[in-house]
Each structure stands twice: as structure tokens, then as C-alpha cells.
Short mmCIF file of C-alpha atoms and ligand atoms in Angstrom, two decimals:
data_model
loop_
_atom_site.label_atom_id
_atom_site.label_comp_id
_atom_site.label_asym_id
_atom_site.label_seq_id
_atom_site.Cartn_x
_atom_site.Cartn_y
_atom_site.Cartn_z
CA MET G 12 195.40 85.55 89.34
CA SER G 13 193.20 83.18 88.64
CA SER G 14 190.26 83.58 86.12
CA PRO G 15 186.95 83.65 85.96
CA GLU G 16 185.49 80.57 86.10
CA THR G 17 183.43 80.22 82.92
CA PHE G 18 180.43 78.19 82.64
CA ALA G 19 178.54 76.40 79.54
CA THR G 20 175.21 77.46 78.56
CA PRO G 21 173.61 73.38 77.72
CA THR G 22 172.79 73.20 74.41
CA PHE G 23 168.73 71.13 72.94
CA PRO G 24 167.51 70.43 69.95
CA SER G 25 165.35 73.76 68.52
CA ARG G 26 161.91 72.51 68.42
CA LEU G 27 161.70 74.77 65.29
CA PRO G 28 164.89 74.38 63.76
CA HIS G 29 163.78 76.15 60.57
CA VAL G 30 162.24 78.96 61.60
CA GLY G 31 164.46 82.95 61.99
CA THR G 32 163.35 85.85 62.10
CA THR G 33 159.96 86.35 61.03
CA VAL G 34 159.98 88.28 57.31
CA PHE G 35 157.78 91.69 59.47
CA THR G 36 160.45 92.55 61.76
CA VAL G 37 163.56 91.60 59.88
CA MET G 38 162.39 94.27 57.10
CA SER G 39 161.19 96.28 59.41
CA ALA G 40 164.44 96.82 60.94
CA LEU G 41 165.82 96.59 57.30
CA ALA G 42 163.48 99.49 56.75
CA ASN G 43 164.93 101.46 60.25
CA LYS G 44 167.67 101.26 59.30
CA HIS G 45 167.08 102.72 56.00
CA GLN G 46 165.18 105.12 57.03
CA ALA G 47 163.22 103.91 54.46
CA ILE G 48 159.28 103.69 53.50
CA ASN G 49 157.60 100.77 55.73
CA LEU G 50 154.78 99.65 53.49
CA GLY G 51 156.41 95.72 54.33
CA GLN G 52 154.95 95.00 57.94
CA GLY G 53 151.05 95.18 58.23
CA PHE G 54 150.19 98.35 60.51
CA PRO G 55 148.54 101.97 60.21
CA ASP G 56 151.12 104.74 60.22
CA PHE G 57 147.91 106.38 61.58
CA ALA G 58 146.56 107.22 64.85
CA CYS G 59 143.42 105.78 66.45
CA ASP G 60 140.36 107.47 67.55
CA ARG G 61 141.31 109.78 70.25
CA ASN G 62 137.89 108.06 71.57
CA LEU G 63 138.98 104.75 71.56
CA ILE G 64 141.67 105.83 73.91
CA THR G 65 139.38 107.87 76.53
CA GLN G 66 137.14 105.04 76.72
CA VAL G 67 140.33 102.48 77.48
CA ASN G 68 141.73 105.55 80.42
CA GLU G 69 138.25 105.66 81.88
CA ALA G 70 138.21 102.04 82.31
CA MET G 71 141.93 102.11 83.61
CA LEU G 72 140.44 105.32 86.05
CA ALA G 73 137.82 103.62 86.84
CA ASP G 74 140.46 100.63 88.67
CA HIS G 75 139.53 97.84 85.47
CA ASN G 76 143.10 96.71 86.40
CA GLN G 77 143.04 93.32 87.27
CA TYR G 78 142.67 90.00 85.57
CA PRO G 79 138.95 89.98 83.90
CA PRO G 80 137.26 86.86 83.68
CA MET G 81 139.83 83.92 81.55
CA ILE G 82 137.26 84.23 78.82
CA GLY G 83 136.86 87.44 78.87
CA ILE G 84 134.60 90.47 80.23
CA ALA G 85 130.89 89.74 79.33
CA ASN G 86 130.18 92.96 77.93
CA LEU G 87 133.25 92.47 74.91
CA ARG G 88 131.65 89.01 74.44
CA ASN G 89 128.24 90.38 74.66
CA GLY G 90 128.99 92.61 71.64
CA ILE G 91 131.43 90.51 69.31
CA ALA G 92 127.93 87.57 69.42
CA GLU G 93 126.10 90.94 68.39
CA LYS G 94 127.98 92.18 66.16
CA MET G 95 128.52 88.24 64.58
CA LYS G 96 124.73 87.69 64.80
CA HIS G 97 123.91 90.83 62.73
CA LEU G 98 126.70 90.52 60.26
CA TYR G 99 126.54 86.74 59.93
CA GLY G 100 123.56 85.81 60.63
CA HIS G 101 124.76 83.20 63.84
CA HIS G 102 124.18 83.35 66.65
CA TYR G 103 127.85 82.38 69.23
CA ASP G 104 127.01 81.80 72.93
CA PRO G 105 129.02 84.60 74.44
CA GLU G 106 129.24 82.57 77.65
CA SER G 107 130.30 78.91 75.91
CA GLU G 108 131.52 79.56 72.24
CA ILE G 109 133.65 83.81 72.23
CA THR G 110 137.11 83.83 73.61
CA ILE G 111 138.79 87.13 74.37
CA THR G 112 142.39 86.95 72.60
CA ALA G 113 145.92 88.63 73.04
CA GLY G 114 145.18 88.92 69.24
CA GLY G 115 144.73 87.00 66.50
CA THR G 116 148.28 85.02 66.09
CA GLN G 117 147.55 83.79 69.96
CA GLY G 118 144.23 83.05 68.45
CA ILE G 119 145.74 80.62 66.32
CA LEU G 120 148.15 79.61 67.77
CA THR G 121 145.75 78.56 70.70
CA THR G 122 143.84 77.05 68.21
CA ILE G 123 145.98 74.48 66.93
CA LEU G 124 147.56 73.42 69.89
CA SER G 125 144.04 72.61 71.65
CA CYS G 126 143.39 70.30 68.91
CA VAL G 127 146.83 69.40 67.10
CA SER G 128 148.04 65.92 68.65
CA PRO G 129 151.73 64.27 67.30
CA GLY G 130 151.99 63.36 63.89
CA ASP G 131 147.94 64.82 63.18
CA GLU G 132 147.56 66.63 59.91
CA VAL G 133 146.79 69.71 59.06
CA VAL G 134 146.50 71.20 55.74
CA ILE G 135 147.23 74.74 55.10
CA ILE G 136 146.66 76.96 51.90
CA GLU G 137 149.82 79.25 50.85
CA PRO G 138 151.05 81.63 50.55
CA ALA G 139 149.70 81.26 54.02
CA TYR G 140 150.92 83.43 57.21
CA ASP G 141 153.83 82.70 58.14
CA SER G 142 152.61 81.82 61.96
CA TYR G 143 150.46 78.65 60.45
CA ARG G 144 153.74 76.48 59.86
CA PRO G 145 155.24 76.74 63.06
CA SER G 146 152.35 76.92 65.53
CA ILE G 147 151.41 73.17 63.53
CA GLU G 148 155.18 72.10 64.20
CA LEU G 149 154.79 73.05 67.88
CA ALA G 150 152.03 70.96 68.34
CA GLY G 151 153.62 68.60 66.72
CA GLY G 152 151.23 68.40 63.74
CA LYS G 153 152.91 67.62 60.19
CA VAL G 154 151.71 70.22 57.79
CA ILE G 155 150.02 68.65 54.30
CA ALA G 156 150.69 72.43 52.11
CA VAL G 157 149.12 73.39 48.95
CA SER G 158 149.18 76.14 46.76
CA LEU G 159 147.56 78.67 45.52
CA ASN G 160 146.87 78.24 40.97
CA ALA G 161 148.46 81.22 40.18
CA VAL G 162 146.61 82.31 37.10
CA ARG G 163 148.84 84.16 35.02
CA ASN G 164 148.18 86.10 31.39
CA GLU G 165 150.55 85.73 28.07
CA GLU G 166 153.42 86.87 29.89
CA GLY G 167 153.06 84.92 31.90
CA GLN G 168 152.92 87.32 35.15
CA VAL G 169 150.66 86.51 37.76
CA THR G 170 147.13 87.91 37.10
CA SER G 171 145.25 86.75 40.44
CA TYR G 172 145.35 83.17 42.23
CA ASN G 173 142.44 81.00 43.22
CA ILE G 174 141.71 77.99 45.39
CA PRO G 175 143.05 74.65 44.28
CA TRP G 176 140.55 72.25 44.71
CA ASP G 177 141.21 68.99 43.07
CA ALA G 178 145.06 69.65 44.55
CA LEU G 179 142.76 70.30 48.58
CA ALA G 180 140.06 67.07 47.63
CA LYS G 181 143.94 64.63 47.16
CA ALA G 182 144.97 66.36 50.49
CA VAL G 183 141.66 66.03 52.76
CA HIS G 184 140.85 62.72 53.90
CA ALA G 185 139.66 60.86 56.89
CA LYS G 186 142.22 61.65 59.09
CA THR G 187 142.73 65.32 58.38
CA ARG G 188 142.73 66.90 61.85
CA LEU G 189 142.22 70.68 60.82
CA LEU G 190 142.67 72.50 58.31
CA ILE G 191 143.82 76.57 57.93
CA PHE G 192 141.53 78.52 55.82
CA ASN G 193 141.58 82.59 55.49
CA THR G 194 139.43 85.73 53.71
CA PRO G 195 139.94 87.89 53.37
CA HIS G 196 143.79 86.07 52.20
CA ASN G 197 146.96 87.40 53.19
CA PRO G 198 149.55 88.07 51.31
CA THR G 199 147.42 87.99 48.37
CA GLY G 200 144.19 89.94 48.76
CA MET G 201 141.79 87.59 47.56
CA VAL G 202 138.16 87.84 49.03
CA TRP G 203 136.69 83.60 48.44
CA GLN G 204 133.87 83.27 48.12
CA LYS G 205 130.26 82.19 49.01
CA SER G 206 130.84 79.83 46.54
CA ASP G 207 134.54 78.72 47.79
CA LEU G 208 132.82 78.14 51.55
CA ASP G 209 129.91 75.78 49.78
CA ARG G 210 133.72 73.59 48.60
CA LEU G 211 134.69 74.15 51.58
CA ALA G 212 131.55 72.63 53.40
CA GLN G 213 131.90 69.77 50.55
CA LEU G 214 135.60 68.89 50.82
CA VAL G 215 134.80 68.30 54.91
CA ARG G 216 131.09 66.68 54.27
CA ASN G 217 132.48 63.26 55.27
CA THR G 218 135.42 63.74 57.50
CA SER G 219 136.18 65.17 60.91
CA THR G 220 137.64 67.69 60.12
CA LEU G 221 138.18 70.98 61.75
CA ILE G 222 138.68 74.76 59.73
CA LEU G 223 140.70 77.15 61.88
CA SER G 224 139.49 80.60 59.52
CA ASP G 225 141.31 83.29 59.80
CA GLU G 226 139.02 86.63 59.04
CA VAL G 227 140.64 89.67 60.75
CA TYR G 228 140.61 91.07 57.93
CA GLU G 229 136.65 90.87 57.43
CA HIS G 230 136.21 94.29 57.72
CA MET G 231 138.01 95.77 54.71
CA VAL G 232 136.36 94.30 51.46
CA TYR G 233 136.17 96.59 48.57
CA ASP G 234 133.56 97.57 45.72
CA GLY G 235 130.49 96.14 47.86
CA ALA G 236 131.68 93.22 48.29
CA THR G 237 130.90 90.83 51.00
CA HIS G 238 132.44 89.63 53.19
CA HIS G 239 131.70 85.54 53.63
CA SER G 240 132.28 84.56 57.16
CA VAL G 241 132.36 80.85 57.87
CA ALA G 242 130.06 82.03 60.82
CA SER G 243 127.95 82.46 58.21
CA HIS G 244 128.17 78.92 56.73
CA PRO G 245 126.19 76.94 59.77
CA GLU G 246 127.26 73.63 58.46
CA LEU G 247 131.16 74.85 57.97
CA ALA G 248 129.81 76.90 61.16
CA ALA G 249 129.44 73.32 63.09
CA ARG G 250 132.76 72.09 63.05
CA SER G 251 135.11 75.96 62.63
CA PHE G 252 136.97 78.21 64.95
CA VAL G 253 136.31 81.80 63.81
CA ILE G 254 139.79 84.23 64.49
CA SER G 255 139.36 87.74 64.12
CA SER G 256 141.57 90.85 65.55
CA PHE G 257 140.39 93.89 67.22
CA GLY G 258 143.64 95.79 66.12
CA LYS G 259 143.32 95.26 62.49
CA THR G 260 139.95 96.79 62.17
CA TYR G 261 140.24 100.04 65.25
CA HIS G 262 143.89 100.83 64.28
CA VAL G 263 145.55 99.13 66.63
CA THR G 264 147.86 96.75 66.23
CA GLY G 265 149.97 97.35 68.86
CA TRP G 266 147.42 96.22 71.36
CA LYS G 267 147.05 92.45 70.47
CA ILE G 268 143.60 91.54 71.39
CA GLY G 269 141.48 89.49 69.43
CA TYR G 270 138.85 86.80 69.36
CA VAL G 271 138.32 83.72 68.49
CA ALA G 272 134.71 82.38 68.04
CA ALA G 273 133.69 78.78 67.93
CA PRO G 274 130.94 76.43 69.39
CA ALA G 275 131.31 75.47 73.09
CA SER G 276 132.59 71.81 72.38
CA LEU G 277 135.57 73.47 70.43
CA THR G 278 136.00 76.82 72.46
CA ALA G 279 135.87 73.88 75.90
CA GLU G 280 139.34 72.48 74.27
CA PHE G 281 140.27 76.15 73.20
CA ARG G 282 139.77 77.79 76.83
CA LYS G 283 141.52 74.47 78.69
CA VAL G 284 144.95 75.59 77.11
CA HIS G 285 144.12 79.27 76.48
CA GLN G 286 144.32 79.30 80.23
CA PHE G 287 147.87 77.88 80.81
CA ASN G 288 148.67 80.12 77.15
CA VAL G 289 147.79 83.24 77.98
CA PHE G 290 145.87 83.31 80.89
CA THR G 291 143.05 86.34 79.66
CA VAL G 292 144.02 89.54 78.51
CA ASN G 293 144.38 93.15 79.26
CA THR G 294 140.96 94.09 81.17
CA PRO G 295 140.56 97.73 80.24
CA VAL G 296 141.94 97.53 76.20
CA GLN G 297 138.51 94.79 76.82
CA TYR G 298 136.62 97.68 78.57
CA GLY G 299 137.37 100.19 76.52
CA LEU G 300 136.49 98.28 73.45
CA ALA G 301 133.21 97.09 74.89
CA SER G 302 131.67 100.20 74.93
CA TYR G 303 133.28 101.32 71.93
CA LEU G 304 131.70 98.41 69.47
CA SER G 305 128.54 99.26 70.45
CA ASP G 306 129.04 101.67 68.06
CA ALA G 307 128.71 99.72 65.12
CA SER G 308 129.74 102.92 62.38
CA HIS G 309 133.50 102.69 62.72
CA TYR G 310 133.28 98.48 61.34
CA LEU G 311 130.76 99.40 58.83
CA ASN G 312 132.97 102.69 57.52
CA LEU G 313 136.51 100.86 57.22
CA PRO G 314 135.18 99.28 53.56
CA ALA G 315 134.66 102.91 52.24
CA PHE G 316 138.19 104.50 54.60
CA TYR G 317 140.43 101.55 53.39
CA GLN G 318 139.30 101.16 49.91
CA ALA G 319 139.97 105.10 49.28
CA LYS G 320 143.12 104.30 50.30
CA ARG G 321 143.24 101.67 47.75
CA ASP G 322 142.84 103.68 44.90
CA PHE G 323 145.17 106.17 45.27
CA PHE G 324 147.51 103.45 45.98
CA ARG G 325 146.80 102.19 42.64
CA ASN G 326 145.84 104.80 40.86
CA GLY G 327 149.65 106.09 42.07
CA LEU G 328 151.47 102.70 40.76
CA SER G 329 149.56 102.99 37.75
CA LYS G 330 152.13 105.31 36.60
CA THR G 331 155.00 102.39 36.82
CA GLN G 332 156.02 99.05 35.16
CA PHE G 333 154.51 97.29 38.10
CA LYS G 334 151.94 94.55 37.21
CA LEU G 335 148.91 94.96 39.88
CA LEU G 336 146.63 91.91 40.66
CA PRO G 337 142.94 93.27 41.61
CA THR G 338 143.03 94.01 45.46
CA PRO G 339 139.37 93.32 46.81
CA GLY G 340 140.32 92.79 50.47
CA THR G 341 143.11 93.01 53.18
CA TYR G 342 144.94 95.91 52.53
CA PHE G 343 147.50 94.15 51.14
CA GLN G 344 148.44 95.50 47.08
CA CYS G 345 150.19 92.73 45.26
CA VAL G 346 152.11 93.28 42.61
CA ASP G 347 154.12 91.78 39.70
CA TYR G 348 157.69 93.41 39.65
CA THR G 349 159.70 91.65 36.94
CA ALA G 350 158.35 93.61 33.87
CA LEU G 351 160.61 96.43 35.30
CA GLY G 352 163.27 97.76 32.79
CA ILE G 353 166.26 97.42 35.56
CA PRO G 354 168.15 94.58 35.80
CA GLU G 355 166.97 94.03 39.71
CA ALA G 356 163.73 93.13 38.01
CA LYS G 357 165.68 89.41 37.77
CA LEU G 358 166.26 89.25 41.14
CA ASN G 359 164.06 87.00 43.49
CA GLU G 360 161.55 88.72 45.75
CA ALA G 361 163.68 88.29 48.74
CA ASP G 362 166.60 90.25 47.30
CA PHE G 363 164.55 92.14 45.40
CA CYS G 364 163.14 93.36 48.46
CA LYS G 365 165.97 94.29 50.39
CA TRP G 366 167.15 96.36 47.37
CA LEU G 367 164.09 99.13 47.46
CA THR G 368 164.27 99.00 50.39
CA THR G 369 167.59 99.91 50.96
CA GLU G 370 168.12 101.51 47.44
CA ILE G 371 164.45 102.84 47.10
CA GLY G 372 163.78 103.30 49.68
CA VAL G 373 160.31 101.31 50.35
CA ALA G 374 159.96 98.94 51.77
CA ALA G 375 158.05 95.48 50.68
CA ILE G 376 157.15 91.93 51.91
CA PRO G 377 158.22 88.54 49.53
CA VAL G 378 155.22 86.91 48.60
CA SER G 379 157.52 84.00 48.53
CA ALA G 380 157.74 84.77 52.75
CA PHE G 381 154.85 82.95 52.54
CA TYR G 382 154.99 79.23 51.54
CA GLU G 383 157.78 76.72 52.70
CA GLN G 384 159.40 76.24 49.32
CA ALA G 385 160.54 79.26 47.81
CA THR G 386 158.46 79.58 44.91
CA GLU G 387 159.58 82.29 43.30
CA SER G 388 156.93 84.65 41.03
CA GLY G 389 158.10 87.95 41.32
CA VAL G 390 155.50 89.20 43.22
CA ILE G 391 156.19 91.80 46.78
CA ARG G 392 153.88 93.33 48.49
CA PHE G 393 152.61 96.40 50.22
CA CYS G 394 150.59 97.25 52.90
CA PHE G 395 148.71 99.84 51.65
CA ALA G 396 147.27 101.24 55.27
CA LYS G 397 149.23 104.88 55.53
CA GLN G 398 148.26 107.80 55.46
CA GLU G 399 147.99 109.48 52.00
CA GLN G 400 151.31 111.59 53.19
CA THR G 401 153.24 108.30 53.40
CA LEU G 402 151.61 106.51 50.50
CA SER G 403 152.58 108.84 47.75
CA THR G 404 155.97 110.33 48.99
CA ALA G 405 156.04 105.27 48.36
CA LEU G 406 154.88 106.61 45.13
CA GLN G 407 157.23 109.07 44.05
CA ARG G 408 160.39 106.98 45.01
CA LEU G 409 158.59 103.86 43.31
CA GLN G 410 157.79 105.80 40.27
CA SER G 411 161.95 106.26 39.53
CA LEU G 412 161.24 103.17 38.88
N1 LIG Z 12 150.01 90.62 60.30
C1 LIG Z 12 150.52 91.44 59.29
C2 LIG Z 12 151.95 91.29 58.44
O1 LIG Z 12 150.93 90.27 57.70
C3 LIG Z 12 151.52 90.73 60.48
C4 LIG Z 12 151.65 90.67 62.37
C5 LIG Z 12 152.75 90.52 62.12
O2 LIG Z 12 154.08 91.02 62.06
N2 LIG Z 12 153.37 89.22 63.18
O3 LIG Z 12 151.67 91.72 57.46
#
């Protein structure tokens, strides 16, 4: 009997040779395998509002199930325009300046593909969300990474971060195509100020540098603070793509829906790529969100809702040897673990997170994963978008350290 013929699968040069599976997926899989409490990947473990589900169901039953317009349905874009005008004082024309995307990450990739040509320089500020760099590389762009300044106490522990304006001034020049800005900031939880927007405007004033402003945590700012969107800064708005996410705001990360607002000339280029990238985004969810968005109370109540979780979690952590970094925004709490009186406190961040997941039963994300060159600062990120019971069980385990 002759053996079956085997056919070789051709090999080819990887477009992303250094990229593996994202840290969020890896840590969620590890958490599931070890039945750990997953405070790693950022997503809520509680249900979204039933009314939102009802409105999406009604849209399906009303036969809104075929392709919507490529740019998104008018009611949803109109609602976003009204909301942005109300919150940030900038009028985006819903017809020519707002596009519905399949989540924030697609908005980021499509923005980059639409304006970055091979060889173009793109400045990112690390620690940076892990999709920025590969998205730039796929476009053939060159990543210029600048690190946030870590503010340290006398014992060398990180207590806060600020933006390295001097380093940025060196990195941004006439040929810089794009700078990626992110506020509230993932993973540090920092919220950048109006003065930061002024510095940013000054930095790019005499350049043709565009801004991608990742603002998916726009409604998660605490202690009465304000989110300063680049949309609220006319000079920056004129050169910015503003990215937001319904998944974050409405507790529906699995629906993968968000939007990008940008001046008409930028949006026109964005849409050229968008139409061949996803073409358009799931119709009934757009209808459901459009009617839900008209009630502002949900996003207006979101700061108080998450602040209660943040305070509960921080209060529990204050009974441990973890050193808490400030969390003015996002649903992430960073902690320095180097002062824990256990041998594992000497592990690097990735190994510490693996150990914490497998041995203690609480998953977290190493902040080093947000840097290209391993940068160890002994800081890990917990997500507190969880039910009190989940946070409480996690805290009991962390308090045993
Ligand atoms: N944005 C989420 C986080 O930072 C995760 C998104 C993802 O898993 N790709 O945790």
C-alpha cells in the first residue's frame, strides 16, 4: 500500500515576526486553566443593562438585519455628535466626521492604515496599549517610543507617572506622521490634564503631525475630575482622530463596537480603509445603541459607579503590602509589589503575574507587557470592573500574601 502523498505548506516571512498572542488572551487563558479570579484582561464580570439588550432585540425583530450604511446608521452618528458637542464643545458633522467601528482596536488599526505610509514615523508613549506597535508595523511605519516618566519615592517604588515632554520634543519633528495619545491612560490609570493638551498642541504646532487620541475610558474619571478630550481643544481637534468604545461605556466589550471622530478630510481617508477593512458594523446593535444613547444618565453615572468599585478595591489593597499607585481614571489599579515580604517579590513582572495566577488564584497583567523593550518597574495592573463579590474574594487572597 502506498503512503498518502503529503503536500508542504509554503512558508513566508511573517508580517509581525516578534508578535505572539496578546498578553490579555494569554493571562485570561491561564486564569481559566487555574480557575483564578481574572483581574487581568479589562472587561466587566457583571451584566449590562437589560434595556440595552431589549433595544437590540427589538431592532433584530424589526428586521434591521441587513447591511447598514458603510459609515454607520444616522441615528447613532447623530447621537454621538450631540454627546460630543455637549461634553466637549466641538461639533462633529455626523455625515462627514463620525464613523462607527467594530470596537476601539479596529478604529486604531484603521486610523493608522489610513494615514501611515511605509517609512513614516509614529510616536507612541510607553507603557502603551499593545495594539499600537503592531498596527504601525503592519502599515510599514517606524515606531518611535518614548517612555512616561515614572515618579518614584525614596524607596524606589513608582508612585505616579507624567508625560516626558522634553523627550517628546526630541522625538517629534517635521516628518513625524502621527502621535498616539491616550487619556485616561491604559495601563497606568493616569488622567492627563488641560495643561497636557496645551503642551501637546505646542509640540505639534509647526508640524504636519496628526494625533490619534485613544479615549476609550473617557467616562471613567474619578474624584470629580474632568476628562480632557482632544475634541475639547480646537487646535488639537483640527488634527486628531478621537477613538471611543461603546463596549467600555455600556459594559458590553464583546459587542465590539465603537467610533472614530475626526475632521472631514481625515475621515474621508479613514473611510477609504474602513470600507475594505470591515465594510460596516453589525446593524441591530447600532439601532439598540442609538436609542439607548439618547439617555445620558448611564454615562453620567458611570464615574460614581466605578469610583465605588475603585474605592472598595483600594481599601482592601491598603491592608496588604502592595503599594498603590493613584487611579484617577480607567478601571485599572496598578500596584508595586516589590515591597511584599516574600521571595516572589523579586520575580520579574511577567513571572510574578503567572505565579499570582497559578498559586494565589488572582490574575493580573504585567505592566512590562506594554513596553517593547522589557522595562521592569515592579508594577502590575488589576482590573476592578468586577462585582463586589469577585473583588472581595480576590482581596482575601491578596491579603494572604
Ligand atoms: N483593553 C483591554 C485591556 O487593556 C483588553 C482588550 C483586549 O483583550 N484586546 O485589558
